[in-house]
Short mmCIF file of C-alpha atoms (C1' of nucleotides) in Angstrom, two decimals:
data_model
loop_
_atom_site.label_atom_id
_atom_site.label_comp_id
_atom_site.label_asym_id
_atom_site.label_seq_id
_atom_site.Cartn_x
_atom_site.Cartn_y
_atom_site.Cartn_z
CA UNK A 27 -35.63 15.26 14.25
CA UNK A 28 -37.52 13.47 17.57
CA UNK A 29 -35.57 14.79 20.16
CA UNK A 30 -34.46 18.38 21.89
CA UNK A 31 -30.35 17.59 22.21
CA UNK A 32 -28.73 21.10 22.45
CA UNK A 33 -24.91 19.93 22.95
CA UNK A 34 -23.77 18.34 20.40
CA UNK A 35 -21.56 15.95 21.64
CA UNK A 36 -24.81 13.80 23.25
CA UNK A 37 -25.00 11.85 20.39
CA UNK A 38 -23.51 8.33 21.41
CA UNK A 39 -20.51 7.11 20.07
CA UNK A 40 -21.06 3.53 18.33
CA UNK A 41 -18.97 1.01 16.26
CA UNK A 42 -20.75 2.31 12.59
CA UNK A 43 -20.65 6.21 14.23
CA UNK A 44 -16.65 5.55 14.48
CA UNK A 45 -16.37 3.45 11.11
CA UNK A 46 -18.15 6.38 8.92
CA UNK A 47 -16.22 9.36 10.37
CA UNK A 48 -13.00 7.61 9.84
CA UNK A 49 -13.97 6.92 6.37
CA UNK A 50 -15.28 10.72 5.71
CA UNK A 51 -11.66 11.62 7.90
CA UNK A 52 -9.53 9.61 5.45
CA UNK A 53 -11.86 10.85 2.09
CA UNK A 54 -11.15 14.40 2.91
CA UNK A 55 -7.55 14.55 4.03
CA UNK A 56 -5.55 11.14 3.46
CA UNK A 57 -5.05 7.57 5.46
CA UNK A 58 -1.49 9.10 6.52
CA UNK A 59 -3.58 12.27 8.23
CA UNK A 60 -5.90 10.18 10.57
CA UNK A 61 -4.56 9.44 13.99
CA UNK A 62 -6.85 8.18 17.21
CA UNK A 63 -6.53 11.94 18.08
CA UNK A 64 -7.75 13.66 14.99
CA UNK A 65 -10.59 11.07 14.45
CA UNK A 66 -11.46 11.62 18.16
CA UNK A 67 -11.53 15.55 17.50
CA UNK A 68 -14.33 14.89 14.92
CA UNK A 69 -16.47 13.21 17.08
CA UNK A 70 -16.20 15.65 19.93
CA UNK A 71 -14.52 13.27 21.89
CA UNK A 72 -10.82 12.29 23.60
CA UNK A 73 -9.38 9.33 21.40
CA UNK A 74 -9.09 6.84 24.22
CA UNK A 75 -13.06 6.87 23.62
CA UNK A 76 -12.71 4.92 20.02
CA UNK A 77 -11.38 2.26 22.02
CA UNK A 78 -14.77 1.77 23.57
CA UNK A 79 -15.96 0.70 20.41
CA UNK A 80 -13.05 -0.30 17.64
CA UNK A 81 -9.83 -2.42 19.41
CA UNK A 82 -7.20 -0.67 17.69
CA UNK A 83 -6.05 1.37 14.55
CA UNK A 84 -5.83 -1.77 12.68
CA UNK A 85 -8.97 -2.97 13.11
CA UNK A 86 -10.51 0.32 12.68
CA UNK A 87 -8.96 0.25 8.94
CA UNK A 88 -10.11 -3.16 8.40
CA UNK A 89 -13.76 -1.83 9.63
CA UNK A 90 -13.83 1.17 7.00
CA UNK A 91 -13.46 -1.76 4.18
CA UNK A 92 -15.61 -3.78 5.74
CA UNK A 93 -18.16 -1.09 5.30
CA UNK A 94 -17.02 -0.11 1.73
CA UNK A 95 -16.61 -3.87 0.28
CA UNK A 96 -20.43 -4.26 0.98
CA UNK A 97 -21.21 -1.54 -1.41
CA UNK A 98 -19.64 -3.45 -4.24
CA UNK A 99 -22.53 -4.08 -6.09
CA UNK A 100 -23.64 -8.22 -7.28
CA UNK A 101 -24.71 -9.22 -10.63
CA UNK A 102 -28.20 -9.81 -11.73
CA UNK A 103 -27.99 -12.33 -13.36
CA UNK A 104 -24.88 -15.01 -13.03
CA UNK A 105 -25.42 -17.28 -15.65
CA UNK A 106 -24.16 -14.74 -17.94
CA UNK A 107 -20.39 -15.37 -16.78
CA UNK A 108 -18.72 -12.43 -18.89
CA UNK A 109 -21.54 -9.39 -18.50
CA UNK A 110 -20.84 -10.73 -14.85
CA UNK A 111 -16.95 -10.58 -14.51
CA UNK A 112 -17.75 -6.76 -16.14
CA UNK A 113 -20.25 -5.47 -13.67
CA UNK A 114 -18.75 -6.46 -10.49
CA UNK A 115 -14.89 -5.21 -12.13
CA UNK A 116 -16.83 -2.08 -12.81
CA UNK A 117 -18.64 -1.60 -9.77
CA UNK A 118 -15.41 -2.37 -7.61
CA UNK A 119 -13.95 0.43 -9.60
CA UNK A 120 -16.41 2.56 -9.34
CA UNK A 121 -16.07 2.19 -5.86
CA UNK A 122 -12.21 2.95 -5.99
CA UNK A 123 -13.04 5.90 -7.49
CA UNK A 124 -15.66 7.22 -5.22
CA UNK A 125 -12.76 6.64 -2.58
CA UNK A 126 -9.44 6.93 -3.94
CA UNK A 127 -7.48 7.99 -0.74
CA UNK A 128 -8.72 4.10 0.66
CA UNK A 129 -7.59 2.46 -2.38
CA UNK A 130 -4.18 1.84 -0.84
CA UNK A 131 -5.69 0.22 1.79
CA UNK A 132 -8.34 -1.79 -0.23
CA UNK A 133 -5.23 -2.89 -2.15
CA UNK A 134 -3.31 -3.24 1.09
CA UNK A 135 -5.42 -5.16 3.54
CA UNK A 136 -8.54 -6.97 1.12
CA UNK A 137 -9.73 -9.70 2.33
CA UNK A 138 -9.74 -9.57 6.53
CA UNK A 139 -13.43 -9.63 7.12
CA UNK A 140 -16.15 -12.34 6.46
CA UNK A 141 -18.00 -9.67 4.86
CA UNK A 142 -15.62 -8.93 2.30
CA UNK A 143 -15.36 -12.44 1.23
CA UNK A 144 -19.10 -12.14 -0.36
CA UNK A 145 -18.43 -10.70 -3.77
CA UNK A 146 -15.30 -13.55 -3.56
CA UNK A 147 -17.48 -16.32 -3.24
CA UNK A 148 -20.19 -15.01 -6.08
CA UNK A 149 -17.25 -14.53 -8.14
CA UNK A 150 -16.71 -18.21 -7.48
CA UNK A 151 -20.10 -19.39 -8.42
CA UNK A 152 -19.94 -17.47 -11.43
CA UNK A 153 -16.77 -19.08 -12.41
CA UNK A 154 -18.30 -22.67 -12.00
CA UNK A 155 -21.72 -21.51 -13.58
CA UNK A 156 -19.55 -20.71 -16.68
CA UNK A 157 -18.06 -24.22 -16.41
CA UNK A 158 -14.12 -23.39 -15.24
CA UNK A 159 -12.81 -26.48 -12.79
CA UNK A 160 -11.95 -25.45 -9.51
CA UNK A 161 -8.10 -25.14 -9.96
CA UNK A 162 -8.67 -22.44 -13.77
CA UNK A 163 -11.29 -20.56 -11.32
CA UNK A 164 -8.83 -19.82 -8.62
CA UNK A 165 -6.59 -19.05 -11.38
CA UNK A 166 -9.02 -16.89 -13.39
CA UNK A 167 -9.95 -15.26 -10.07
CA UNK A 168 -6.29 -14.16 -9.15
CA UNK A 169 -5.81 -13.03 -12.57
CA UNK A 170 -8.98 -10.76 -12.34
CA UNK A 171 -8.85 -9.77 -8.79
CA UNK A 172 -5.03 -8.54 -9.28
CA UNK A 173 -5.40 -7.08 -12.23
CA UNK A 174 -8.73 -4.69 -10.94
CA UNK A 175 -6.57 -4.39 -7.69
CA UNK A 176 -3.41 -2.88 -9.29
CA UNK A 177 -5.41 -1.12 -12.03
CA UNK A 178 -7.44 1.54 -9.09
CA UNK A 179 -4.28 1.33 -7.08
CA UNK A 180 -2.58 2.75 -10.22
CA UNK A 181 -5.15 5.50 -11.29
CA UNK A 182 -5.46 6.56 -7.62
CA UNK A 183 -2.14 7.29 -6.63
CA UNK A 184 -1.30 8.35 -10.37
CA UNK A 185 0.89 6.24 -12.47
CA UNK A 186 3.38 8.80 -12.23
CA UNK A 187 3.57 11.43 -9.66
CA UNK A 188 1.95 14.21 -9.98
CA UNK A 189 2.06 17.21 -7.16
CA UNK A 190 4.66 15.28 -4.51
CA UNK A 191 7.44 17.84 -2.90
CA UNK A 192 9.98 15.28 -2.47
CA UNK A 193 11.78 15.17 -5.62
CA UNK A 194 9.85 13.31 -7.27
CA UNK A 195 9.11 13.25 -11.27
CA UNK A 196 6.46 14.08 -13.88
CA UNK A 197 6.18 13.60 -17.34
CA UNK A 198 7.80 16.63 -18.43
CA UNK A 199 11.20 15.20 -16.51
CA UNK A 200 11.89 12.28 -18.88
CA UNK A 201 15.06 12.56 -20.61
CA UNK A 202 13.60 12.45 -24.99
CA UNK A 203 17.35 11.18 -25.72
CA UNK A 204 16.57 8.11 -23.76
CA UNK A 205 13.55 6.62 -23.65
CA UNK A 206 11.89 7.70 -26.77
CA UNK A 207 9.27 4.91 -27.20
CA UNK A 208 8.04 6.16 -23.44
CA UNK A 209 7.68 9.58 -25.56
CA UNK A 210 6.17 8.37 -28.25
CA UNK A 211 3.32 6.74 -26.22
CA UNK A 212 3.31 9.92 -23.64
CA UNK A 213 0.20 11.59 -25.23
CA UNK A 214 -2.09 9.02 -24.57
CA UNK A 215 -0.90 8.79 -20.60
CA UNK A 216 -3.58 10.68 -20.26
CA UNK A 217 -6.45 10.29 -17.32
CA UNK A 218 -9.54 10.45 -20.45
CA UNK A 219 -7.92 7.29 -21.38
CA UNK A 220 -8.59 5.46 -18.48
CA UNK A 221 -11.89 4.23 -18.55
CA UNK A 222 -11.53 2.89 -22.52
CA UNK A 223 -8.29 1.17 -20.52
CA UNK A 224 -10.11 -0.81 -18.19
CA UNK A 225 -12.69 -1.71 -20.69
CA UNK A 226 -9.43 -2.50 -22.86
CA UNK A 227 -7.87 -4.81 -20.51
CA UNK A 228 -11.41 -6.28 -19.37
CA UNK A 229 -11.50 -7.57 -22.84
CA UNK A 230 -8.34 -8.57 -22.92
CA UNK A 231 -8.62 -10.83 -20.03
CA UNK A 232 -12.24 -12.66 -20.86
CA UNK A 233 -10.99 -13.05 -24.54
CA UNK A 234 -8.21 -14.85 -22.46
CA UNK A 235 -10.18 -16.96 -20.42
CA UNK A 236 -12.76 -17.94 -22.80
CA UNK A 237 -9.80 -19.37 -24.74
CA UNK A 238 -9.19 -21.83 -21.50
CA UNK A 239 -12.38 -22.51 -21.44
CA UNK A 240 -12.57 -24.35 -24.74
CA UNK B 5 41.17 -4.80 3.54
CA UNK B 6 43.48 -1.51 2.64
CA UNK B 7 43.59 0.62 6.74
CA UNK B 8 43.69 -0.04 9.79
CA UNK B 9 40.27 0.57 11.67
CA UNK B 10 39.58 -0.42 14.45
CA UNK B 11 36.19 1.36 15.01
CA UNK B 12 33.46 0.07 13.09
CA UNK B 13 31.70 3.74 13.17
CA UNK B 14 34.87 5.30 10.65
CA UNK B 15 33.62 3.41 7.55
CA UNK B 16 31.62 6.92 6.45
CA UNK B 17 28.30 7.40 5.08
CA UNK B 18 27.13 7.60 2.15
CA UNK B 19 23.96 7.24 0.12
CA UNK B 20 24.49 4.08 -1.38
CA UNK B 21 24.83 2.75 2.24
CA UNK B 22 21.92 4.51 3.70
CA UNK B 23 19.75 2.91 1.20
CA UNK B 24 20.84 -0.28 1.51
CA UNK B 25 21.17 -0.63 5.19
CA UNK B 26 17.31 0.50 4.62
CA UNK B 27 16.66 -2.46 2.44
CA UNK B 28 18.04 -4.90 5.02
CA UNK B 29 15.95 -3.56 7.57
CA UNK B 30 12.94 -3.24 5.73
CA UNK B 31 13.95 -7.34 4.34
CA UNK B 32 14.21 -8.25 8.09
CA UNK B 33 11.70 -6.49 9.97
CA UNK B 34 8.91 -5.26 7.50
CA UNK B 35 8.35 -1.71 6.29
CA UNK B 36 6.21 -0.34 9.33
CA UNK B 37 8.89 -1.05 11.57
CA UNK B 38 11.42 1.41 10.23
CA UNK B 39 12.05 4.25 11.93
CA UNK B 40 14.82 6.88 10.81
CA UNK B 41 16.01 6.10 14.75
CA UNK B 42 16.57 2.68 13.84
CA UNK B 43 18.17 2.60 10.81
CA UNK B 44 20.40 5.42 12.27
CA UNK B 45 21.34 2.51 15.16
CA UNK B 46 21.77 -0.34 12.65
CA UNK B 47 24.23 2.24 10.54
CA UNK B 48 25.88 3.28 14.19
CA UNK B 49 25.06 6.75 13.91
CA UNK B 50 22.45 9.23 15.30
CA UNK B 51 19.13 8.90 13.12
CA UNK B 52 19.93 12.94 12.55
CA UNK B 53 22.72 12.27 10.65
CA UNK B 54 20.93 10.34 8.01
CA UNK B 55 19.11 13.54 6.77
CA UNK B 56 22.66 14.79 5.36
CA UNK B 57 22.30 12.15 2.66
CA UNK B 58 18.39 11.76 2.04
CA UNK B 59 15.88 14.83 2.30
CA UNK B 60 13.44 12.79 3.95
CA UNK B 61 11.75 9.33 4.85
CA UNK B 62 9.98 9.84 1.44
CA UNK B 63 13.03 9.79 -0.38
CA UNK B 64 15.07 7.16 1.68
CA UNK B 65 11.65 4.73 0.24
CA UNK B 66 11.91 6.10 -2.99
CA UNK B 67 15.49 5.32 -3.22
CA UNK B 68 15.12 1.75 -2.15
CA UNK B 69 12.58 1.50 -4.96
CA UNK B 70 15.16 2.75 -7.22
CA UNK B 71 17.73 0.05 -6.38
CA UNK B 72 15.88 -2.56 -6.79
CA UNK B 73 13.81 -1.60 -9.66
CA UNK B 74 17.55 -1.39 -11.32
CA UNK B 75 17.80 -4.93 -10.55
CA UNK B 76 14.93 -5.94 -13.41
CA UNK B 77 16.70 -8.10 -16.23
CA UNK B 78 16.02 -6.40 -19.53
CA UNK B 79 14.86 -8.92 -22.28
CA UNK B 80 17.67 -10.06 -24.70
CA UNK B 81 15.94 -10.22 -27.55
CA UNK B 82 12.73 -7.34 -27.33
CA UNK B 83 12.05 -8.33 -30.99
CA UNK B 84 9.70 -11.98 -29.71
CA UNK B 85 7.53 -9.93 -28.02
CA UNK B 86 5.42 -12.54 -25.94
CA UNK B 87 8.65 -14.38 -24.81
CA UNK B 88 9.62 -10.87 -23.54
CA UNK B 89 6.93 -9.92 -22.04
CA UNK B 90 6.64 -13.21 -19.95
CA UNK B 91 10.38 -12.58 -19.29
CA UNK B 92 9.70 -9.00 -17.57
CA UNK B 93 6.95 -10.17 -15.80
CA UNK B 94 9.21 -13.25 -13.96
CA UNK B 95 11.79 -10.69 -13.45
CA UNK B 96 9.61 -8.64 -11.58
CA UNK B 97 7.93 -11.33 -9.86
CA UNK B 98 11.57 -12.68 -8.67
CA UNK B 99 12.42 -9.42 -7.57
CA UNK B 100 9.07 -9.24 -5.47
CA UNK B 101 9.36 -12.51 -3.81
CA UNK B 102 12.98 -11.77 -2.74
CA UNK B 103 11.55 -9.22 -0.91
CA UNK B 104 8.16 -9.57 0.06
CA UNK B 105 8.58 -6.80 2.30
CA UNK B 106 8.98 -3.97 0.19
CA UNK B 107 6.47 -5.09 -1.81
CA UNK B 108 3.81 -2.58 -0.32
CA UNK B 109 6.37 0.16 -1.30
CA UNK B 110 6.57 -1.10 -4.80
CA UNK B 111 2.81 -1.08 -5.38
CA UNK B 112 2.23 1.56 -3.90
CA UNK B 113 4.94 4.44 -4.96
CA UNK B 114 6.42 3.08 -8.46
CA UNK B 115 7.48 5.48 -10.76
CA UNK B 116 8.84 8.51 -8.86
CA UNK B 117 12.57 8.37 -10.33
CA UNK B 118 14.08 8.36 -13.49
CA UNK B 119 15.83 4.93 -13.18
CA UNK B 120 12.97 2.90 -12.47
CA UNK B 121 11.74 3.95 -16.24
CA UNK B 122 14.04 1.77 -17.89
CA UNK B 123 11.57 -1.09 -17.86
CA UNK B 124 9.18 0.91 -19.06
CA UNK B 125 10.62 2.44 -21.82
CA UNK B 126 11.73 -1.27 -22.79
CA UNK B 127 7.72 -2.30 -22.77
CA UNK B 128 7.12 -0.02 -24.78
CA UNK B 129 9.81 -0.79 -27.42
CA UNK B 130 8.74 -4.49 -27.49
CA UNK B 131 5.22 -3.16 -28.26
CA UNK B 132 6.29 -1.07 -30.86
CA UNK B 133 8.09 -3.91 -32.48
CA UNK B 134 5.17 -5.81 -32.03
CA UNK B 135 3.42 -4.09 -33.76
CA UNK B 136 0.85 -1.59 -31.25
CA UNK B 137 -0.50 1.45 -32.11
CA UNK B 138 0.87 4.14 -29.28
CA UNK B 139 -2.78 4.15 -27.28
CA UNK B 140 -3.25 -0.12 -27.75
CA UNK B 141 0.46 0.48 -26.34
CA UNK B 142 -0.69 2.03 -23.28
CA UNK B 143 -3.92 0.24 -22.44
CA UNK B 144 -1.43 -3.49 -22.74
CA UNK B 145 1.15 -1.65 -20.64
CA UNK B 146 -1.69 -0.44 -18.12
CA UNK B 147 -3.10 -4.32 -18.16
CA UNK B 148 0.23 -6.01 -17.91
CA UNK B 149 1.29 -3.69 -14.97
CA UNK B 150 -1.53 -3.58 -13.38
CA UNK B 151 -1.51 -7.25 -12.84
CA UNK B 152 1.81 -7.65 -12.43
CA UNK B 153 1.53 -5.08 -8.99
CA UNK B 154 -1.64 -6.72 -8.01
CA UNK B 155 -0.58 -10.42 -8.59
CA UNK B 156 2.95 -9.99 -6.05
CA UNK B 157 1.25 -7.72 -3.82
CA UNK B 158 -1.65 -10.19 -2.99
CA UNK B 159 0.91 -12.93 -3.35
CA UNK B 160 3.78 -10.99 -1.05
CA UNK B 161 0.58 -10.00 1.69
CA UNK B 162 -1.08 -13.78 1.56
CA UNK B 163 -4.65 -13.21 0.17
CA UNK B 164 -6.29 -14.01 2.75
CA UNK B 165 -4.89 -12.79 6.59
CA UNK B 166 -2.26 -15.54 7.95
CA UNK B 167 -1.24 -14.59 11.39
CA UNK B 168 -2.50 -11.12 12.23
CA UNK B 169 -3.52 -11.16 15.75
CA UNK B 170 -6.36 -8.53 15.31
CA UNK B 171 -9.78 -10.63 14.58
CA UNK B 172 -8.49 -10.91 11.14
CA UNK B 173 -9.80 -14.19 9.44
CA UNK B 174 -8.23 -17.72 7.50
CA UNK B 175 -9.46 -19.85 5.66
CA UNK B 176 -10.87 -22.36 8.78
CA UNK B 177 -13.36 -19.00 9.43
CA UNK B 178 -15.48 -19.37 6.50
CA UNK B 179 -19.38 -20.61 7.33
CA UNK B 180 -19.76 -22.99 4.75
CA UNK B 181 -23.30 -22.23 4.64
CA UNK B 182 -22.70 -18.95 3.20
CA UNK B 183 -20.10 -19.82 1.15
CA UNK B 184 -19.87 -23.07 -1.01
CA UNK B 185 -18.50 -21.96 -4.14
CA UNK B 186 -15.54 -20.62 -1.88
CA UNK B 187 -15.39 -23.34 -0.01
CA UNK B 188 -15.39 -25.82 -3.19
CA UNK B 189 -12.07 -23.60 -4.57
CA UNK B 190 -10.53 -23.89 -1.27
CA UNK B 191 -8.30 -26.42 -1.50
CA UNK B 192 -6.51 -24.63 -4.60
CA UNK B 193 -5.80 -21.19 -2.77
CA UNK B 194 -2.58 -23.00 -2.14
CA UNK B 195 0.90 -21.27 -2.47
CA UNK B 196 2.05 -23.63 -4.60
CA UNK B 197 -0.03 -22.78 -7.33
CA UNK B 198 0.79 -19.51 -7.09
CA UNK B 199 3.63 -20.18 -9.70
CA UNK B 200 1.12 -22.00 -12.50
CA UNK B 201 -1.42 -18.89 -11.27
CA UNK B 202 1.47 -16.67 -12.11
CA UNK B 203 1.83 -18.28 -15.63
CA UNK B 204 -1.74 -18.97 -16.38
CA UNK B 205 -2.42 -15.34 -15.95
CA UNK B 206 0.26 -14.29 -18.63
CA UNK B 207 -0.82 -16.80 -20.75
CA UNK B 208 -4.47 -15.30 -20.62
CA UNK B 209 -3.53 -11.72 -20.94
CA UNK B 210 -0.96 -12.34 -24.05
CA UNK B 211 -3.65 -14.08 -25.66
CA UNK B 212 -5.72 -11.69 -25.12
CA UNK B 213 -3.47 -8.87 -26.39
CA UNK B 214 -2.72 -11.06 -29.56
CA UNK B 215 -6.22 -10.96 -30.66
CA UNK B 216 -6.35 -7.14 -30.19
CA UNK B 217 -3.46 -7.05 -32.72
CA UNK B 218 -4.79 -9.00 -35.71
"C1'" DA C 30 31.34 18.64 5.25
"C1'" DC C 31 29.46 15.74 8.22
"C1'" DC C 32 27.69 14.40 12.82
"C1'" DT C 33 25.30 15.39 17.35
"C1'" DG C 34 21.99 16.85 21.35
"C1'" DA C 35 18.23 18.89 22.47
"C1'" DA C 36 13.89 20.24 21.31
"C1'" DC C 37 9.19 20.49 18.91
"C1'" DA C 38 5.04 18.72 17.70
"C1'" DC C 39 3.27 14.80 17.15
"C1'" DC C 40 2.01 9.26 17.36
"C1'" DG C 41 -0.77 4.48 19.36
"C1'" DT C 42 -1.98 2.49 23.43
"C1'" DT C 43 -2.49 1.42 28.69
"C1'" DC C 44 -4.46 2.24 32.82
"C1'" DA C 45 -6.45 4.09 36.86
"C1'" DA C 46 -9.91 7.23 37.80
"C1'" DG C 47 -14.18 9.36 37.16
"C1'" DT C 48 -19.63 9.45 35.98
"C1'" DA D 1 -20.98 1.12 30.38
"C1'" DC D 2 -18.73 4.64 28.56
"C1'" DC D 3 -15.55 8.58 28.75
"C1'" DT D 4 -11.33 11.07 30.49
"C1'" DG D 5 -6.39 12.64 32.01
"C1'" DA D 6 -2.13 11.49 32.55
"C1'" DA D 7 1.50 8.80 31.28
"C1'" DC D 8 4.67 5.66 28.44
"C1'" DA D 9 7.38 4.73 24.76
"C1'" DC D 10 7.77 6.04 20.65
"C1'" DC D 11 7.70 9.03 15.82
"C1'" DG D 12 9.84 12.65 11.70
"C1'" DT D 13 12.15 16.74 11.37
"C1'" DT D 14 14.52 21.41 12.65
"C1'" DC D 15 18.21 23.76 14.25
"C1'" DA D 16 22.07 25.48 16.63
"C1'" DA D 17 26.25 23.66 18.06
"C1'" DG D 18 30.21 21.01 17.65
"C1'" DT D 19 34.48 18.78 14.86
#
DNA sequence: ACCTGAACACCGTTCAAGT
DNA sequence: ACCTGAACACCGTTCAAGT
């Protein structure tokens, strides 16, 4: 609002510019759809002009997580080890959710910046305020971490395909003859279900843990 | 051992050997660096021919996946559900670390064939006989699976960057300022935990998943 | 029926050249 | 300091042509 630009393009490029149109890029139309070119046409600019600011395609991804990981949001209070382990599952999901064409790379490529290490390490002092020893933390952790991990990568790409060309199956496919428990269970493969899942399997896991604790 | 060729190129092609060829490459030289060129050089034939036996680089993947999700061992005896559970889970872990490289691919695009259901539909018998209502079915499928594709993807990936060249980080990176409670756990991010991590994790979740039963 | 050669419309990245 | 144009060495896939 301060100044009188008329062409558009006078805006300067910078590292966060770059980061947040790649993001918005892969939101709208897939991580397999943005190129150097493409993200260069929607900053009114050649792609060799991202290299000014990112130093490669690789880096570039890692930069777009950077940016997202930081929205994950920290707990409130700590000492309260399993509200704790809930809210930062649920806000890393949330997250996933808000973004689901990045999940494969927040699944992919996690932990490659400093930055993303933060909710790592309050996950950490959570686990030791609750009283785990180092080695059933880093346990605990990996059980939690893969678990949330797998979970969004799973109800992002669809647990089983949905609207692919190549060949690929849905539901409606599946032989009744042979697999008839996987009918059985088929009504409740259903997206509603999902959130009472990852409460489910939330529950699951601190019930789990508490028991190690003891 | 039956004729009498003497040029390696007469052997014809066929699906089967598309695929696997595919595998080997993928096994040697990591997913990103196959190219339908390549694999068309390795089989010593033009990279066109390949398309007269897969539709697409989509469904050469997807078939890889299917071969090797064939290669799951089924549980002997489904009716001890917790043994069989932990069984399915070491058989896909097995088949994971025997090739880390396709792990990506199996995380990422799992249920897109018919054959790679057979696991599935097993689960889902062992919960029956378990005892599990068809939705508690579903959520312990959803948790078990989840983790499962998290645990060998982080493990198959390394957790934390190794040896990318790109700025990514290791361990040695982390201010210890910032980050005691990470730094404290450090010395058990080790790989050879990653087998008691593996185990500790089942444990948790199938104690978990017991108490939902009773 | 299966394989090929050439072509199309793309990639990421380098580098010298421009302002 | 930042942006560009041209070039290099690749991609997946189509299609007409060969056997």
């Amino acid at each position: 609002m301060s100044g009188s630009q008329e062409s558009p393009a006078r805006i300067p490029l910078t590292r966060e510019r770059v980061l947040l149109a790649a993001l918005g890029f892969i939101d709208q139309h897939g991580v397999d759809a943005l190129s150097m070119r493409r993200l260069g046409a929607v900053l009114g600019v050649e792609a060799m002009s991202i290299y000014n600011h990112v130093p490669n395609k690789a880096a570039l991804l890692d930069g777009i997580l950077e940016v997202l990981l930081n929205e994950i949001r920290l707990p409130d209070d700590p000492t309260d080890w399993k509200r704790s382990i809930r809210e930062m599952a649920h806000s890393y999901r949330k997250l996933a959710l808000s973004h689901p064409n990045v999940v494969p790379l927040m699944a992919t490529r996690p932990f490659n910046t400093i930055a993303s290490l933060r909710p790592v390490e309050v996950t950490f002092e959570i686990f030791a305020l609750a009283g785990f020893d180092p080695q059933s933390a880093v346990h605990a952790f990996r059980t939690l971490a893969s678990f949330a991990i797998g979970y969004t990568l799973a109800e992002a790409e669809g647990m089983f395909a949905r609207d692919r060309k190549d060949g690929s199956i849905t539901m409606d496919d599946i032989p009744i003859r042979e697999f008839p428990n996987l009918i059985r269970v088929a009504p409740h493969f259903m997206d509603s279900d999902l959130d009472a899942g990852f409460d489910f399997a939330l529950d699951v896991m601190l019930r789990g843990l508490e028991s190690k604790l003891g």
